């Protein structure tokens, strides 16, 4: 493997591994063992699409389009606030969750939520399309595409580890209290992220 690949992998991992709405959602679904593979693939492939678009030159369009950034900022903030309220309500009610592959949200609903967490977040465009695209394009061909392959690989590895590794936390969530704590933390995360979005 070339230095460009490992540089892309490390940079992509540094940007992706953070406490965010998308990661929190994948973690929760992973603990519940609900639609983990489709969600992992969706997140990884979405990042791949955005990263490759950035390398292909879309970063300039995103950076110079304030309307797109404004729409995603306010739409994303509204979605995060709403999801935070739902998580807070679950935490307040304290209902134990059944950790199983069956039941819960439908696949369509889970993917729709993941779509919103991904594409209504303006930071995802700045991180993947603009920043990673700019870093990749500092390299001549084929180095920029090898850098992009490294960043895409980091995304796929991270979401696979997060989604499928979460099942090992399942024994910790056998009680309603544990779910209350998790949902309270998720609600707080969503509200903080929404506030940061609204602050620009």
mmCIF file of C-alpha atoms in Angstrom:
data_model
loop_
_atom_site.group_PDB
_atom_site.id
_atom_site.type_symbol
_atom_site.label_atom_id
_atom_site.label_comp_id
_atom_site.label_asym_id
_atom_site.label_seq_id
_atom_site.Cartn_x
_atom_site.Cartn_y
_atom_site.Cartn_z
ATOM 1 C CA UNK A 1 0.000 0.000 0.000
ATOM 2 C CA UNK A 2 1.221 3.474 -0.824
ATOM 3 C CA UNK A 3 1.735 6.422 1.477
ATOM 4 C CA UNK A 4 -1.185 8.176 -0.259
ATOM 5 C CA UNK A 5 -3.557 5.377 0.765
ATOM 6 C CA UNK A 6 -2.497 5.412 4.414
ATOM 7 C CA UNK A 7 -2.617 9.191 4.478
ATOM 8 C CA UNK A 8 -6.168 9.109 3.135
ATOM 9 C CA UNK A 9 -7.134 6.368 5.589
ATOM 10 C CA UNK A 10 -5.760 8.261 8.596
ATOM 11 C CA UNK A 11 -7.290 11.575 7.538
ATOM 12 C CA UNK A 12 -10.674 10.004 6.802
ATOM 13 C CA UNK A 13 -10.677 8.188 10.130
ATOM 14 C CA UNK A 14 -9.795 11.370 12.015
ATOM 15 C CA UNK A 15 -12.776 13.171 10.470
ATOM 16 C CA UNK A 16 -15.278 10.321 10.822
ATOM 17 C CA UNK A 17 -14.518 9.069 14.345
ATOM 18 C CA UNK A 18 -16.280 11.742 16.345
ATOM 19 C CA UNK A 19 -19.379 11.976 18.494
ATOM 20 C CA UNK A 20 -22.007 12.800 15.916
ATOM 21 C CA UNK A 21 -25.650 12.164 15.130
ATOM 22 C CA UNK A 22 -24.907 9.558 12.476
ATOM 23 C CA UNK A 23 -22.520 7.623 14.713
ATOM 24 C CA UNK A 24 -24.948 7.748 17.636
ATOM 25 C CA UNK A 25 -27.738 6.373 15.461
ATOM 26 C CA UNK A 26 -25.636 3.536 14.031
ATOM 27 C CA UNK A 27 -24.453 2.666 17.562
ATOM 28 C CA UNK A 28 -28.018 2.474 18.858
ATOM 29 C CA UNK A 29 -29.191 0.326 15.963
ATOM 30 C CA UNK A 30 -26.134 -1.866 16.394
ATOM 31 C CA UNK A 31 -26.968 -2.502 20.038
ATOM 32 C CA UNK A 32 -30.514 -3.358 19.004
ATOM 33 C CA UNK A 33 -29.151 -5.497 16.124
ATOM 34 C CA UNK A 34 -31.630 -3.900 13.748
ATOM 35 C CA UNK A 35 -30.757 -3.410 10.056
ATOM 36 C CA UNK A 36 -27.050 -3.145 10.882
ATOM 37 C CA UNK A 37 -25.646 -4.279 7.514
ATOM 38 C CA UNK A 38 -27.859 -1.970 5.396
ATOM 39 C CA UNK A 39 -27.044 0.988 7.650
ATOM 40 C CA UNK A 40 -23.311 0.277 7.608
ATOM 41 C CA UNK A 41 -23.362 -0.013 3.813
ATOM 42 C CA UNK A 42 -25.470 3.124 3.458
ATOM 43 C CA UNK A 43 -23.124 5.210 5.624
ATOM 44 C CA UNK A 44 -19.978 3.869 3.996
ATOM 45 C CA UNK A 45 -21.268 4.232 0.445
ATOM 46 C CA UNK A 46 -22.626 7.716 1.159
ATOM 47 C CA UNK A 47 -19.195 8.808 2.363
ATOM 48 C CA UNK A 48 -17.632 7.163 -0.691
ATOM 49 C CA UNK A 49 -19.964 9.095 -3.008
ATOM 50 C CA UNK A 50 -19.221 12.400 -1.296
ATOM 51 C CA UNK A 51 -15.455 11.837 -1.130
ATOM 52 C CA UNK A 52 -15.232 10.847 -4.784
ATOM 53 C CA UNK A 53 -17.416 13.811 -5.731
ATOM 54 C CA UNK A 54 -15.023 16.094 -3.876
ATOM 55 C CA UNK A 55 -12.019 14.638 -5.687
ATOM 56 C CA UNK A 56 -13.901 15.045 -8.950
ATOM 57 C CA UNK A 57 -14.290 18.772 -8.342
ATOM 58 C CA UNK A 58 -17.676 19.118 -6.615
ATOM 59 C CA UNK A 59 -15.978 20.657 -3.588
ATOM 60 C CA UNK A 60 -15.768 24.001 -5.333
ATOM 61 C CA UNK A 61 -19.502 23.950 -6.065
ATOM 62 C CA UNK A 62 -20.382 23.153 -2.443
ATOM 63 C CA UNK A 63 -18.012 25.758 -1.037
ATOM 64 C CA UNK A 64 -19.403 28.470 -3.317
ATOM 65 C CA UNK A 65 -23.088 27.634 -2.776
ATOM 66 C CA UNK A 66 -24.290 29.437 0.374
ATOM 67 C CA UNK A 67 -27.933 28.518 -0.350
ATOM 68 C CA UNK A 68 -27.138 24.793 -0.151
ATOM 69 C CA UNK A 69 -25.244 25.255 3.114
ATOM 70 C CA UNK A 70 -28.041 27.369 4.606
ATOM 71 C CA UNK A 71 -30.760 24.889 3.662
ATOM 72 C CA UNK A 72 -28.853 21.930 5.046
ATOM 73 C CA UNK A 73 -27.966 23.845 8.211
ATOM 74 C CA UNK A 74 -31.541 24.752 9.146
ATOM 75 C CA UNK A 75 -33.056 21.510 7.885
ATOM 76 C CA UNK A 76 -30.432 19.525 9.747
ATOM 77 C CA UNK A 77 -30.912 21.515 12.943
ATOM 78 C CA UNK A 78 -34.685 20.949 12.838
ATOM 79 C CA UNK A 79 -34.212 17.221 12.300
ATOM 80 C CA UNK A 80 -31.652 16.945 15.116
ATOM 81 C CA UNK A 81 -33.860 18.875 17.526
ATOM 82 C CA UNK A 82 -36.829 16.637 16.699
ATOM 83 C CA UNK A 83 -34.852 13.415 17.045
ATOM 84 C CA UNK A 84 -33.431 14.722 20.314
ATOM 85 C CA UNK A 85 -36.956 15.240 21.647
ATOM 86 C CA UNK A 86 -37.873 11.662 20.699
ATOM 87 C CA UNK A 87 -34.735 10.317 22.412
ATOM 88 C CA UNK A 88 -35.465 12.427 25.502
ATOM 89 C CA UNK A 89 -39.011 11.061 25.611
ATOM 90 C CA UNK A 90 -37.685 7.489 25.478
ATOM 91 C CA UNK A 91 -35.264 8.326 28.279
ATOM 92 C CA UNK A 92 -38.057 9.830 30.388
ATOM 93 C CA UNK A 93 -40.410 6.915 29.890
ATOM 94 C CA UNK A 94 -37.665 4.415 30.656
ATOM 95 C CA UNK A 95 -39.078 1.597 28.579
ATOM 96 C CA UNK A 96 -36.732 -1.417 28.278
ATOM 97 C CA UNK A 97 -35.727 -2.202 24.705
ATOM 98 C CA UNK A 98 -35.744 -5.721 23.333
ATOM 99 C CA UNK A 99 -32.301 -6.449 21.907
ATOM 100 C CA UNK A 100 -33.102 -8.546 18.880
ATOM 101 C CA UNK A 101 -32.927 -8.540 15.132
ATOM 102 C CA UNK A 102 -36.704 -8.385 14.843
ATOM 103 C CA UNK A 103 -39.134 -5.606 15.566
ATOM 104 C CA UNK A 104 -38.363 -1.925 15.992
ATOM 105 C CA UNK A 105 -38.078 0.472 13.106
ATOM 106 C CA UNK A 106 -38.661 -0.816 9.595
ATOM 107 C CA UNK A 107 -35.737 -0.889 7.185
ATOM 108 C CA UNK A 108 -37.242 1.991 5.221
ATOM 109 C CA UNK A 109 -37.616 4.117 8.349
ATOM 110 C CA UNK A 110 -34.100 3.272 9.517
ATOM 111 C CA UNK A 111 -32.576 4.197 6.155
ATOM 112 C CA UNK A 112 -34.651 7.375 5.980
ATOM 113 C CA UNK A 113 -33.365 8.448 9.388
ATOM 114 C CA UNK A 114 -29.801 7.622 8.385
ATOM 115 C CA UNK A 115 -30.261 9.575 5.143
ATOM 116 C CA UNK A 116 -31.322 12.627 7.138
ATOM 117 C CA UNK A 117 -28.455 12.286 9.623
ATOM 118 C CA UNK A 118 -26.037 12.083 6.702
ATOM 119 C CA UNK A 119 -27.238 14.550 4.092
ATOM 120 C CA UNK A 120 -28.890 17.188 6.304
ATOM 121 C CA UNK A 121 -25.578 17.783 8.036
ATOM 122 C CA UNK A 122 -23.642 20.582 6.321
ATOM 123 C CA UNK A 123 -20.455 19.469 8.064
ATOM 124 C CA UNK A 124 -20.500 16.226 6.079
ATOM 125 C CA UNK A 125 -20.094 18.251 2.896
ATOM 126 C CA UNK A 126 -17.322 20.353 4.369
ATOM 127 C CA UNK A 127 -15.455 17.309 5.733
ATOM 128 C CA UNK A 128 -15.834 14.917 2.830
ATOM 129 C CA UNK A 129 -16.458 16.939 -0.311
ATOM 130 C CA UNK A 130 -14.493 20.104 0.454
ATOM 131 C CA UNK A 131 -11.725 19.136 2.896
ATOM 132 C CA UNK A 132 -10.934 15.588 1.781
ATOM 133 C CA UNK A 133 -11.403 16.622 -1.832
ATOM 134 C CA UNK A 134 -8.929 19.490 -1.410
ATOM 135 C CA UNK A 135 -6.379 17.289 0.376
ATOM 136 C CA UNK A 136 -6.663 14.611 -2.284
ATOM 137 C CA UNK A 137 -6.328 17.063 -5.140
ATOM 138 C CA UNK A 138 -2.990 18.290 -3.825
ATOM 139 C CA UNK A 139 -1.630 15.016 -5.208
ATOM 140 C CA UNK A 140 -1.097 14.258 -8.905
ATOM 141 C CA UNK A 141 -2.868 11.318 -10.540
ATOM 142 C CA UNK A 142 -3.186 8.574 -9.519
ATOM 143 C CA UNK A 143 -2.244 9.691 -6.001
ATOM 144 C CA UNK A 144 -5.412 11.690 -5.420
ATOM 145 C CA UNK A 145 -7.608 8.684 -6.190
ATOM 146 C CA UNK A 146 -5.451 6.419 -4.003
ATOM 147 C CA UNK A 147 -5.855 8.978 -1.183
ATOM 148 C CA UNK A 148 -9.617 8.885 -1.792
ATOM 149 C CA UNK A 149 -9.603 5.075 -1.684
ATOM 150 C CA UNK A 150 -7.905 5.256 1.696
ATOM 151 C CA UNK A 151 -10.513 7.696 3.041
ATOM 152 C CA UNK A 152 -13.357 5.542 1.706
ATOM 153 C CA UNK A 153 -11.806 2.437 3.290
ATOM 154 C CA UNK A 154 -11.580 4.254 6.630
ATOM 155 C CA UNK A 155 -15.286 5.078 6.486
ATOM 156 C CA UNK A 156 -16.307 1.515 5.684
ATOM 157 C CA UNK A 157 -14.058 0.090 8.420
ATOM 158 C CA UNK A 158 -15.316 2.558 11.013
ATOM 159 C CA UNK A 159 -19.018 2.027 10.385
ATOM 160 C CA UNK A 160 -18.582 -1.746 10.241
ATOM 161 C CA UNK A 161 -16.735 -1.676 13.571
ATOM 162 C CA UNK A 162 -19.329 0.650 15.104
ATOM 163 C CA UNK A 163 -22.405 -1.195 13.857
ATOM 164 C CA UNK A 164 -21.276 -4.796 14.341
ATOM 165 C CA UNK A 165 -19.119 -4.105 17.388
ATOM 166 C CA UNK A 166 -22.055 -2.525 19.214
ATOM 167 C CA UNK A 167 -23.613 -5.957 19.792
ATOM 168 C CA UNK A 168 -20.914 -6.660 22.366
ATOM 169 C CA UNK A 169 -22.433 -3.851 24.426
ATOM 170 C CA UNK A 170 -25.835 -5.559 24.396
ATOM 171 C CA UNK A 171 -25.409 -7.211 27.847
ATOM 172 C CA UNK A 172 -24.902 -3.750 29.330
ATOM 173 C CA UNK A 173 -28.296 -2.709 27.971
ATOM 174 C CA UNK A 174 -30.384 -5.447 29.526
ATOM 175 C CA UNK A 175 -32.059 -2.948 31.859
ATOM 176 C CA UNK A 176 -34.329 0.017 31.251
ATOM 177 C CA UNK A 177 -31.935 2.257 33.193
ATOM 178 C CA UNK A 178 -29.098 1.640 30.731
ATOM 179 C CA UNK A 179 -31.342 2.606 27.809
ATOM 180 C CA UNK A 180 -32.431 5.724 29.685
ATOM 181 C CA UNK A 181 -28.806 6.798 30.041
ATOM 182 C CA UNK A 182 -28.015 6.060 26.381
ATOM 183 C CA UNK A 183 -31.089 7.880 25.081
ATOM 184 C CA UNK A 184 -30.411 10.824 27.384
ATOM 185 C CA UNK A 185 -26.867 11.065 26.002
ATOM 186 C CA UNK A 186 -28.190 10.774 22.442
ATOM 187 C CA UNK A 187 -30.740 13.528 23.091
ATOM 188 C CA UNK A 188 -28.046 15.774 24.545
ATOM 189 C CA UNK A 189 -25.756 15.056 21.587
ATOM 190 C CA UNK A 190 -28.502 15.919 19.094
ATOM 191 C CA UNK A 191 -29.357 19.182 20.833
ATOM 192 C CA UNK A 192 -25.721 20.265 21.111
ATOM 193 C CA UNK A 193 -25.124 19.501 17.431
ATOM 194 C CA UNK A 194 -28.306 21.359 16.448
ATOM 195 C CA UNK A 195 -27.189 24.391 18.474
ATOM 196 C CA UNK A 196 -23.767 24.343 16.838
ATOM 197 C CA UNK A 197 -25.389 24.170 13.402
ATOM 198 C CA UNK A 198 -27.629 27.140 14.118
ATOM 199 C CA UNK A 199 -24.647 29.126 15.353
ATOM 200 C CA UNK A 200 -23.094 28.597 11.952
#
